[in-house]
Coordinates of C-alpha atoms and ligand atoms in Angstrom, one line a residue:
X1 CA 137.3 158.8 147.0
X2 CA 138.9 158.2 150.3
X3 CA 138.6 155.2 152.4
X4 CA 138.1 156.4 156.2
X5 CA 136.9 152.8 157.5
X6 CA 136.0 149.5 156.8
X7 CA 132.2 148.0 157.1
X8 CA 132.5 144.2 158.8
X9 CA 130.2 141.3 156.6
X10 CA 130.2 138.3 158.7
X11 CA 128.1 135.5 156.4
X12 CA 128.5 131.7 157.4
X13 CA 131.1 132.1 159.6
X14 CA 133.4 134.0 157.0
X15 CA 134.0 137.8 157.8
X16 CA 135.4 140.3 155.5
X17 CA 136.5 143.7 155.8
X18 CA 134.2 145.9 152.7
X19 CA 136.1 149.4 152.4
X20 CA 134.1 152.2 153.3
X21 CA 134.6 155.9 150.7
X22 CA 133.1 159.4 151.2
X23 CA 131.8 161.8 148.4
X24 CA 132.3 165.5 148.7
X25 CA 128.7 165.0 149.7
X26 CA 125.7 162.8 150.2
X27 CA 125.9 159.3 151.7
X28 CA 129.1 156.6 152.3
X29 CA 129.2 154.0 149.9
X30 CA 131.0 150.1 150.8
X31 CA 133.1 149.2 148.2
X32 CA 131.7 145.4 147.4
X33 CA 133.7 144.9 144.2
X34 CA 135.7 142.3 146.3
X35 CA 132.4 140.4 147.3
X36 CA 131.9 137.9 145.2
X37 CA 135.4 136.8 145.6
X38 CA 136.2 137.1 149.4
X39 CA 132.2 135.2 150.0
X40 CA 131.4 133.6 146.8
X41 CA 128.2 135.9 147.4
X42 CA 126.4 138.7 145.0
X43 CA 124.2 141.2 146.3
X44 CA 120.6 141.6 146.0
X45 CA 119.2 144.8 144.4
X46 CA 117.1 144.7 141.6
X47 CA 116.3 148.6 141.1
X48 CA 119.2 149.7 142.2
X49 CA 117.3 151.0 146.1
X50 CA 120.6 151.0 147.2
X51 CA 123.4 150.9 144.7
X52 CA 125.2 153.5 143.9
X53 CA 126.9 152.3 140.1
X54 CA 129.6 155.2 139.6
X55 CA 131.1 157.9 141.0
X56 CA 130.0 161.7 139.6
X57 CA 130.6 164.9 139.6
X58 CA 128.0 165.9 138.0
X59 CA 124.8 166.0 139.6
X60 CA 124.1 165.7 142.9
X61 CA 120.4 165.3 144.9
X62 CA 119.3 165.7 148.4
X63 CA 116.3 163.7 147.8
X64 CA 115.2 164.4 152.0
X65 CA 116.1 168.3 151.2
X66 CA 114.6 168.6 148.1
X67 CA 117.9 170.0 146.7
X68 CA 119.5 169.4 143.2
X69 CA 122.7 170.7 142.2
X70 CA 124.4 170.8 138.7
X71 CA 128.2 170.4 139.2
X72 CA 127.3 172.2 142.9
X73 CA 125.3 175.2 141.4
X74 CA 121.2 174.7 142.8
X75 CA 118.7 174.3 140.3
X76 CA 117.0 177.4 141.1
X77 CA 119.6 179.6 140.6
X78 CA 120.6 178.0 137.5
X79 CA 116.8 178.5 136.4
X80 CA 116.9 182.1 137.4
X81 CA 120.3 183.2 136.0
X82 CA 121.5 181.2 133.3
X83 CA 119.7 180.1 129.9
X84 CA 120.1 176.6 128.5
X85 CA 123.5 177.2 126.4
X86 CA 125.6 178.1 129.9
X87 CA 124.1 175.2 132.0
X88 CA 124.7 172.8 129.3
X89 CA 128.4 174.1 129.1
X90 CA 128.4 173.9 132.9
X91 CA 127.6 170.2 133.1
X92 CA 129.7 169.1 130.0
X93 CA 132.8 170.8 131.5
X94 CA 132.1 171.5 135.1
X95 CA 132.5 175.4 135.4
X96 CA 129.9 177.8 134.2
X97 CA 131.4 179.8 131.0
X98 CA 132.6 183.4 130.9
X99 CA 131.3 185.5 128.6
X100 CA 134.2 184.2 125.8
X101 CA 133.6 180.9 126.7
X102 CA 130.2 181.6 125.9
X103 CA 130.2 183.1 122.8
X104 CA 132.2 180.5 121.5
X105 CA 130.1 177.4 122.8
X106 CA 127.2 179.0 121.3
X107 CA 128.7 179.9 118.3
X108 CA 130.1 176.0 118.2
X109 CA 126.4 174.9 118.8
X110 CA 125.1 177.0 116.0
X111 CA 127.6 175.7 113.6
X112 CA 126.2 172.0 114.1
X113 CA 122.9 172.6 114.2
X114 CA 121.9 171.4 110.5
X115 CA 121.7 167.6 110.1
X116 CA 122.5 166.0 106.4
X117 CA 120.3 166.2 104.0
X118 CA 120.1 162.8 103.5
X119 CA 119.4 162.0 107.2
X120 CA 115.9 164.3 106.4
X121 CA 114.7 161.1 104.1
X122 CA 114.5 158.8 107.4
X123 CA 111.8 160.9 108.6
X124 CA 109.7 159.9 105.2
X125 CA 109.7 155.6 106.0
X126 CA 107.7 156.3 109.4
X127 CA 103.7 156.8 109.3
X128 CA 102.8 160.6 109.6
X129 CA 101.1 159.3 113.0
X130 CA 103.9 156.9 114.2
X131 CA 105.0 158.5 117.8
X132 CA 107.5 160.8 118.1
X133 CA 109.7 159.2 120.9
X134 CA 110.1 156.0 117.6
X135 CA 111.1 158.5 115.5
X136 CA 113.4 160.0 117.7
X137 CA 115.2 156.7 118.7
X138 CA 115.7 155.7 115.0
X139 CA 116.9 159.0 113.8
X140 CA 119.7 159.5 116.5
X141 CA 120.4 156.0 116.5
X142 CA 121.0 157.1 112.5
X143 CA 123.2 159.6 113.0
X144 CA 126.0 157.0 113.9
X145 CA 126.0 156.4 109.9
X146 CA 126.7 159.8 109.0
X147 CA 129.9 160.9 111.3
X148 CA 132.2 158.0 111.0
X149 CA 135.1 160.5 111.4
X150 CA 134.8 160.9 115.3
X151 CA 133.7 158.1 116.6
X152 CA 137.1 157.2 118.5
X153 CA 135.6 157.4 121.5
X154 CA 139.3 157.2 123.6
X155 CA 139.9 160.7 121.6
X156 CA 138.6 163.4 123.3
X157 CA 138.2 165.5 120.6
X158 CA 135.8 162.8 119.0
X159 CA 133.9 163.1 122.2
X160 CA 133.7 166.6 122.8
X161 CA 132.2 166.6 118.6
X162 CA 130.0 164.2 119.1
X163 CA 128.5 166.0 122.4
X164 CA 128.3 169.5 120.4
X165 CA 127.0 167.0 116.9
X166 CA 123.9 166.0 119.6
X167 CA 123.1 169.1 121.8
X168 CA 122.9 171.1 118.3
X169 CA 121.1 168.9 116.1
X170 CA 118.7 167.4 118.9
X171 CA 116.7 170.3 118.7
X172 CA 116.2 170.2 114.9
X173 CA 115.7 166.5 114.9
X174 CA 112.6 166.8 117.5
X175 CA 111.6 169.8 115.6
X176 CA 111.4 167.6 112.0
X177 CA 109.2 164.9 113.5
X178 CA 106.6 167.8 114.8
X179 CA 106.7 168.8 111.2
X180 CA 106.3 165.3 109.6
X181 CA 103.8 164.1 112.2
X182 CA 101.8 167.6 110.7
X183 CA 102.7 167.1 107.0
X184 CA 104.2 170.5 107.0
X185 CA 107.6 171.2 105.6
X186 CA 110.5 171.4 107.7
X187 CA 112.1 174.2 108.8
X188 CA 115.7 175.2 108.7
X189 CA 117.5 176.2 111.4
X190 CA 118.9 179.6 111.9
X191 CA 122.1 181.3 113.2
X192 CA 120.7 184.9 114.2
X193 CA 118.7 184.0 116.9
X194 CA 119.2 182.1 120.3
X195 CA 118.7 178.2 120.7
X196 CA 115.6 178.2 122.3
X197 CA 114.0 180.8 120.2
X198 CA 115.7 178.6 117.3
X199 CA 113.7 175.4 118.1
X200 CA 110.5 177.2 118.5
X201 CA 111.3 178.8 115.1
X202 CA 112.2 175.1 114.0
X203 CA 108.9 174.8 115.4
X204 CA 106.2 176.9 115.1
X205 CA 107.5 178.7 112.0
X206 CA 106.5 178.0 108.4
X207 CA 108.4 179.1 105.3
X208 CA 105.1 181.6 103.8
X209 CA 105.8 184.0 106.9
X210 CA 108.4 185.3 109.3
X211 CA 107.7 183.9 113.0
X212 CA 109.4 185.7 115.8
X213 CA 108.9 183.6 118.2
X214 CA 107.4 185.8 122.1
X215 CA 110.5 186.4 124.2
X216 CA 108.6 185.5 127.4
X217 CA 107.6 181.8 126.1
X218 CA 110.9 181.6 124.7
X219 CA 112.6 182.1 128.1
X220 CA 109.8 179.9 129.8
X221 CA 111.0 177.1 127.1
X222 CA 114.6 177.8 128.1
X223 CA 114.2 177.2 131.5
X224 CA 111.9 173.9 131.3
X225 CA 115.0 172.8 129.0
X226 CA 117.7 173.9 132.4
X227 CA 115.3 171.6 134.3
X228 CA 115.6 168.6 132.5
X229 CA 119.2 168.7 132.0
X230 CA 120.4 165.8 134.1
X231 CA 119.3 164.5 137.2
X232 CA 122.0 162.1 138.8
X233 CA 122.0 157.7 137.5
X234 CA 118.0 157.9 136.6
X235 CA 116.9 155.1 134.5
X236 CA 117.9 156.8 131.0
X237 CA 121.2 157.9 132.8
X238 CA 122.1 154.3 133.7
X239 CA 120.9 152.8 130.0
X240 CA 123.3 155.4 128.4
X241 CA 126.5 154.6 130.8
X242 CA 125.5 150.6 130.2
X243 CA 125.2 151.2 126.7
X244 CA 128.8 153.0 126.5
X245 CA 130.5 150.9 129.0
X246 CA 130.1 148.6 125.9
X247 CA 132.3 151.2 124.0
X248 CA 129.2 151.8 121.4
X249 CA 129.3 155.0 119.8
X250 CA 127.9 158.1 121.6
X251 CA 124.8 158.4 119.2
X252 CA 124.0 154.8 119.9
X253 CA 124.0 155.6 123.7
X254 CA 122.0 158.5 123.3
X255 CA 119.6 156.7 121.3
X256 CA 118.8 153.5 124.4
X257 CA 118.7 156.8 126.5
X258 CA 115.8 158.0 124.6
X259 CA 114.2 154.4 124.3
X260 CA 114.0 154.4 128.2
X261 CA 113.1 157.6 128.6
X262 CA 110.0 156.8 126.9
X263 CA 108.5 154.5 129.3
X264 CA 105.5 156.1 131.4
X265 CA 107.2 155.8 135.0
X266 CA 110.0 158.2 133.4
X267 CA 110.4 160.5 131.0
X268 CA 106.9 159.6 130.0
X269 CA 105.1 160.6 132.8
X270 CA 104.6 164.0 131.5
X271 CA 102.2 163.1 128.7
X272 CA 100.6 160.7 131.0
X273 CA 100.2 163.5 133.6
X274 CA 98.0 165.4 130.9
X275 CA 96.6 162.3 130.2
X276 CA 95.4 162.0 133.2
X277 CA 94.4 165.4 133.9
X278 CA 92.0 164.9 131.0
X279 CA 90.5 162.1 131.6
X280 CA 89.9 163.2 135.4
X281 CA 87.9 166.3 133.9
X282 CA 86.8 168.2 136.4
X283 CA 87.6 168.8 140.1
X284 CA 84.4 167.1 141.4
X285 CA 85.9 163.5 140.1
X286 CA 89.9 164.1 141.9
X287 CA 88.6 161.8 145.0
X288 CA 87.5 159.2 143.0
X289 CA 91.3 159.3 140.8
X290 CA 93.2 159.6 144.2
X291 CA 91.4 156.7 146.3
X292 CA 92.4 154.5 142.9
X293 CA 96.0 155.6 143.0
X294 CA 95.6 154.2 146.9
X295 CA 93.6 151.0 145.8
X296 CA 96.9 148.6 145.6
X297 CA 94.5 146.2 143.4
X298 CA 94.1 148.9 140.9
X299 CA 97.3 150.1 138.6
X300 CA 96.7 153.7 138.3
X301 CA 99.3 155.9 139.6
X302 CA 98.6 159.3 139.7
X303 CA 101.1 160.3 137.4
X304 CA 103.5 163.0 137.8
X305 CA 103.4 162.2 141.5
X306 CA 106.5 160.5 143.4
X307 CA 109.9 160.0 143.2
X308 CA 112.2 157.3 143.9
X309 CA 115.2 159.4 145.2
X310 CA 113.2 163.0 146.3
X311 CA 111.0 162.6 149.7
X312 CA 110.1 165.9 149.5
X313 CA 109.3 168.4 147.2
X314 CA 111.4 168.0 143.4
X315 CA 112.5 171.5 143.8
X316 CA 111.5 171.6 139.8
X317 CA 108.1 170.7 140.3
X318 CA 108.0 174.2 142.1
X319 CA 109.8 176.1 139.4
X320 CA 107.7 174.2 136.6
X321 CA 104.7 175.4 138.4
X322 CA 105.9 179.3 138.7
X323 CA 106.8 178.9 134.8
X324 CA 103.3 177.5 134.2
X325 CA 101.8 180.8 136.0
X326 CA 104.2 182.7 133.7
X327 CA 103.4 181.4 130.4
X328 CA 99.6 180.6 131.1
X329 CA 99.1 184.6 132.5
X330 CA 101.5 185.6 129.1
X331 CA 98.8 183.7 127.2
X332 CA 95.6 184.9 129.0
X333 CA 94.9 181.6 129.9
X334 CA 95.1 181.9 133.7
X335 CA 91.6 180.3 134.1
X336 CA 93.4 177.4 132.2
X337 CA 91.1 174.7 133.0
X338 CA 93.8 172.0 133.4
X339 CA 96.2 173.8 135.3
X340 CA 93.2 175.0 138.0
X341 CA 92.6 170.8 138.3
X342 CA 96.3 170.2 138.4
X343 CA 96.7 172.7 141.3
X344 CA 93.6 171.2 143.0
X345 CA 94.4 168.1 142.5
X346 CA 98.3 168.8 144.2
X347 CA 96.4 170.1 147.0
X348 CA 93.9 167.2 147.8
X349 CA 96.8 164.4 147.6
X350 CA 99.1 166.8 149.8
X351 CA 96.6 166.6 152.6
X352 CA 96.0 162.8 151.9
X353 CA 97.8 160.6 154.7
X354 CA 98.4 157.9 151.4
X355 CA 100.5 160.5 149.8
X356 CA 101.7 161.9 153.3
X357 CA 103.2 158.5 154.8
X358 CA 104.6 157.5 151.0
X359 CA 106.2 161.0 150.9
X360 CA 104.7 161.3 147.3
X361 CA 105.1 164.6 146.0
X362 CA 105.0 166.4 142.9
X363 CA 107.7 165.8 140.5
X364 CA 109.3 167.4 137.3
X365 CA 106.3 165.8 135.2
X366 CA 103.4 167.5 136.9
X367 CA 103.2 170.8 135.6
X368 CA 105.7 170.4 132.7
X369 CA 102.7 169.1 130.6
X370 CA 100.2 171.5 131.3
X371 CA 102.9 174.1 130.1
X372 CA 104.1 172.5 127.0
X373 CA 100.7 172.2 126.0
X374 CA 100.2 175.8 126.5
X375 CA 103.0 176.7 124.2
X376 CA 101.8 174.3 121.7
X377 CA 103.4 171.6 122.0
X378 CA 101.2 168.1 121.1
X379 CA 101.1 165.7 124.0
X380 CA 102.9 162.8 122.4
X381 CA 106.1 165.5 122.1
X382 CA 106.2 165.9 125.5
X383 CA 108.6 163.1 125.9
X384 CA 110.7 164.3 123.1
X385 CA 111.2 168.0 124.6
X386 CA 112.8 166.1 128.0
X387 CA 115.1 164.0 125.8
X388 CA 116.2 167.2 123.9
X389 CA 117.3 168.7 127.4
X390 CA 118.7 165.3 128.7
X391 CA 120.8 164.6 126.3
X392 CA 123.3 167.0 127.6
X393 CA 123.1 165.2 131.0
X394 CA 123.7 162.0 128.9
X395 CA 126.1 162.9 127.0
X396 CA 127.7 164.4 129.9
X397 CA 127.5 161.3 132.1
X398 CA 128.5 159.2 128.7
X399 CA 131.9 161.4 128.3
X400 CA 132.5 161.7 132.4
X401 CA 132.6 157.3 132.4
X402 CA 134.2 156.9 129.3
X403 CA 136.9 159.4 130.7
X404 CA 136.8 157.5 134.1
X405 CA 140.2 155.2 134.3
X406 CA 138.3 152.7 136.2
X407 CA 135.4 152.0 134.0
X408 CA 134.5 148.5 133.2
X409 CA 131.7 146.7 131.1
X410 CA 129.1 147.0 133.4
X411 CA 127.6 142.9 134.0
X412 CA 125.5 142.6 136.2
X413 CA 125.1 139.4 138.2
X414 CA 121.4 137.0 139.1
X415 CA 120.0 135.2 141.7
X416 CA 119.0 132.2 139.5
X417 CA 115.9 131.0 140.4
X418 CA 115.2 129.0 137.3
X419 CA 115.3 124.9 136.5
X420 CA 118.7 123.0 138.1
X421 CA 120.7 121.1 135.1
X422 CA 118.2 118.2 133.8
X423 CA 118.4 115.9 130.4
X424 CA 115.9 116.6 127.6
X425 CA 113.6 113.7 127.2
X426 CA 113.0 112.5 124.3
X427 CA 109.8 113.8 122.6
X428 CA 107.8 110.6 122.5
X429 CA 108.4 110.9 126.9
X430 CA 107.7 115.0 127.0
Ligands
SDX501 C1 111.1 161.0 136.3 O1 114.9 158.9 138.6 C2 114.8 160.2 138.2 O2 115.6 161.0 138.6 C3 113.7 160.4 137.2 C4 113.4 161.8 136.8 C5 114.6 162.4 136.0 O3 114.7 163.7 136.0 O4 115.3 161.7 135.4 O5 113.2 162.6 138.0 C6 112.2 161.9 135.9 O6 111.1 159.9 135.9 C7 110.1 161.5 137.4 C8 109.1 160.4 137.8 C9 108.0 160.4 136.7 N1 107.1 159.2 137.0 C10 105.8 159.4 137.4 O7 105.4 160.5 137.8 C11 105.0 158.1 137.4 C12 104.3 158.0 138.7 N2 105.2 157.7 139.8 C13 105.5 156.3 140.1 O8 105.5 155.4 139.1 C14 106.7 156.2 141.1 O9 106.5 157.2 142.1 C15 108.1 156.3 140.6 C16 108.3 155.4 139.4 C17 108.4 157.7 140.1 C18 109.0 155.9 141.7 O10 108.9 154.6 142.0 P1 109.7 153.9 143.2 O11 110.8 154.7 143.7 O12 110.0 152.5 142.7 O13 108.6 153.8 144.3 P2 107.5 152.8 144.4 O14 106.8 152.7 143.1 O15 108.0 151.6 145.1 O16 106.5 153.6 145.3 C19 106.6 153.6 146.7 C20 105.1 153.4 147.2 C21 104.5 152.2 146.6 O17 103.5 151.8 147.5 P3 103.8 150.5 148.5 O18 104.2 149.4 147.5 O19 105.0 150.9 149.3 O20 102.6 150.2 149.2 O21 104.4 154.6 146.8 C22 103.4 154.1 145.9 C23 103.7 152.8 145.4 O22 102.6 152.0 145.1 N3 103.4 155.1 144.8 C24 102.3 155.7 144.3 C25 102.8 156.6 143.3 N4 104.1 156.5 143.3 C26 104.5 155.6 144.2 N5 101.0 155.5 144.5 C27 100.2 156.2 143.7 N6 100.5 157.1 142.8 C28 101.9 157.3 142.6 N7 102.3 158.2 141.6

C-alpha cells in the first residue's frame, strides 16, 4: 500500500490528517486506525457499506463492471479453461499451476480425501432429516479433534495441511450427509477419477453397481464449483478472518464460515431461489411475486436477485445460466418448467423500473438452483455444494491474514445507545 495523500477530518474544531493508500486496483481507502485516538471518535458502519477490513490479493470485484477476478485472472476465463483443482491452487498460492504443479496438488488432494473412521459415527447422532448445512457445521467443526498434529497455525506447513485436510475431505463430508439424510450407505472415495467426478461418485453412486458418473454434468459440476470459489470479504469471508483473527484453528474458522453461509440472504439464497420458483408456479403469477418484492411492507425478496457490491450483472449469474442450458439440454429437459419461469421471471424484473433504479440484478444464486436440482442434487444441499467450493476461498483468505504481519484481533467498536450508569433499586421499589 502506498500513501499518495492525506484526507482532512475537521470534527469540533479538531482537524486531523487520515492517510490516504491505493490498491493495484479498485477504490482508495483512508487509513482511520489513528481515529479514535487523534478525535476520541469511532466510525459509523454497521454492514460494512463502506469499510474495507483488510487488504487482499486475492479476489478482486468491479461491482459497476460486473467483473470478478481470481488473483487477476476473470471468472470467465477461469470457467472456460481451468477445472476446479487449478483455480483452487491459483487462489491458495496465487499463480495458476503448471502441469507438475498440477499433478502434484491433485495427487496431494487425492491423498486426503478419506476422513477417519471414527469421524463417520458423528453423522449417526443427527436425525436422518436434520439439515444438511447443521450437519456440516458440526462435522468440520469436528475435524479439529482429529488433527491435533498441525494445528500451529504460525507454521506454515500446518496451514498449508490443514488447507489440503479441508478442500479434500469437504467433498466427502457433504457427500456423507446426502447419504445419511437418504439412509443409504456411504460411499468411499476414489483415487482413479477426477475430484468432481469423485464427489458425484461420492454421490450418486451405491456400492451394488459401478456409476460412472456423465462427463458433461461432471464438467457442468466443476465449473459451478470455479464459481463459488471466493468472492472478495462476503459475509462468510469476514466470519472466517474474525474467527481466525482469534487464532482458532482453521477447521473451527471454516466451520462459523459455513454457519453464515447458511443464512437466506447468502449462501442460502439458492435453495430459497428454488423455493421461490416453486411456489410462484407458473409464469401467469411473476407479477403478483415481483409487485411484493416492491411492496416495502411486505418481506419477500425475490431471492437470487441483488447484490450488495455488483450493480450490474454478477458476471456468474450469466455463466450459471449458459451451464443451466448445458446440463438441462444434456438431460432432455430443455422445456424444464422451472428454468423457462426462472428465465421469464429475469426478464419481467429487468424491465421493471423497481429493479432498474435499485440496480438489482441476477446473482450467483439464481440459476445455480435450478441446475443442481437438475443434476440431482436435493434443495436443502444446495447450501452445502457452495460451502464445498468456498471453502477454498476461506481457507485462502484464512491463511492470506494469518500470514499478514499486521493482523490483529479484529474488535469492533459501538455506538452505545443503551441505559447511562444507574443503581439497582431494591426489589420491594422495582
Ligand atoms: C450471495 O457478498 C457476496 O459476495 C455474497 C455472494 C458470495 O459469492 O459470497 O455473492 C453470495 O450471498 C449472493 C446474494 C444472495 N442473496 C439473495 O439473493 C437474497 C436476496 N437479495 C437481497 O437480500 C439483497 O439484495 C442482498 C442481501 C443480496 C444485498 O443486500 P444489501 O446490499 O444490503 O442491499 P439492500 O438489502 O439494502 O437493498 C437495496 C435496496 C433495498 O430497498 P431500499 O431500502 O433502498 O428501498 O434494494 C432492495 C432493498 O429492499 N432489494 C430488493 C432485493 N434486494 C435488494 N428488493 C426486492 N428483492 C430483492 N432481492
Amino acid at each position: 500500500m502506498n500513501t499518495q495523500r492525506n484526507a482532512t477530518l475537521t470534527v469540533d474544531g479538531k482537524t486531523v490528517e487520515l492517510p490516504v493508500y491505493s490498491g493495484s486496483v479498485g477504490p482508495d481507502v483512508i487509513d482511520i486506525r489513528q481515529l479514535y485516538a487523534k478525535t476520541g471518535m469511532f466510525t459509523f458502519d454497521p454492514g460494512f457499506m463502506s469499510t474495507a477490513a483488510c487488504k487482499s490479493a486475492i479476489t478482486y470485484i468491479d461491482g459497476d463492471a460486473g467483473i470478478l477476478l481470481y488473483r487477476g485472472y476473470p471468472i470467465e476465463q477461469l470457467a472456460g479453461e481451468c477445472d476446479f483443482l487449478e483455480v483452487a491452487y491459483l487462489i491458495l498460492k496465487g499463480e495458476l499451476p503448471n502441469p507438475e504443479e498440477k499433478a502434484e496438488f491433485d495427487n496431494v488432494v487425492k491423498r486426503h480425501t478419506m476422513v477417519h473412521e471414527q469421524l463417520i459415527r458423528f453423522y449417526s447422532g443427527f436425525r436422518r432429516d436434520a439439515h444438511p448445512m447443521a450437519v456440516l457445521v458440526g462435522v468440520v467443526g469436528a475435524l479439529s479433534a482429529f488433527y491435533h498434529d498441525a494445528m500451529d497455525i504460525s507454521d506454515q506447513y500446518h496451514r498449508d495441511i490443514s488447507a489440503y485436510r479441508l478442500i479434500a475431505k469437504l467433498p466427502n463430508i457433504v457427500a456423507m450427509a446426502y447419504k445419511y439424510g437418504r439412509g443409504e450407505p456411504f460411499m468411499y472415495p476414489r483415487n482413479d477419477i477426477s475430484y468432481t467426478a469423485n464427489f458425484m461418485h461420492m454421490m450418486f453412486g451405491n456400492p451394488c453397481e459401478d456409476y460412472e458418473p456423465n462427463p458433461v454434468l461432471v464438467r457442468a459440476l466443476d465449473r459451478i464449483l470455479i464459481l463459488h470459489a471466493d468472492h472478495e470479504q462476503n459475509a462468510s469471508t469476514s466470519t472466517v478472518r474474525l474467527a481466525g483473527s482469534s487464532g482458532a484453528n482453521p477447521f473451527a474458522c471454516i466451520s462459523s464460515g459455513i454457519a453464515c453461509l447458511w443464512g437466506p440472504a447468502h449462501g442460502g439464497a439458492n435453495e430459497a431461489c428454488l423455493t421461490m420458483l416453486e411456489e410462484i408456479g407458473d409464469v401467469s403469477h411473476v407479477g403478483e411475486y415481483i409487485k411484493r418484492a416492491k411492496d416495502k411492507s411486505d418481506s419477500f425478496k425475490l431471492m437470487g436477485f441483488g447484490h450488495r457490491v455488483y450493480k450490474n450483472f454478477d458476471p456468474r449469474a450469466k455463466l450459471m445460466r449458459e451451464t443451466c442450458h448445458e446440463v438441462l439440454n444434456e438431460l432432455g429437459l430443455h422445456d424444464d418448467r422451472l428454468f423457462k419461469l426462472a428465465v421469464a421471471l429475469e426478464k419481467i424484473a429487468l424491465e421493471d423500473d423497481y429493479f432498474v433504479e435499485k440496480k438489482l440484478y441476477p446473482n450467483v444464486d439464481f440459476y445455480s438452483g435450478i441446475v443442481q436440482r437438475a443434476l440431482g442434487i436435493p434443495t436443502q444441499l444446495f447450501t452445502g455444494i457452495f460451502a464445498l467450493a468456498r471453502t477454498v476461498g476461506w481457507i485462502a483468505q484464512w491463511n492470506e491474514m494469518i500470514a499478514d504481519p499486521d493482523q490483529k484481533i479484529g474488535r469492533p467498536r459501538q455506538l452505545f445507545n443503551g441505559a447511562e450508569q444507574r443503581d439497582v433499586p431494591p426489589m420491594s421499589k422495582r
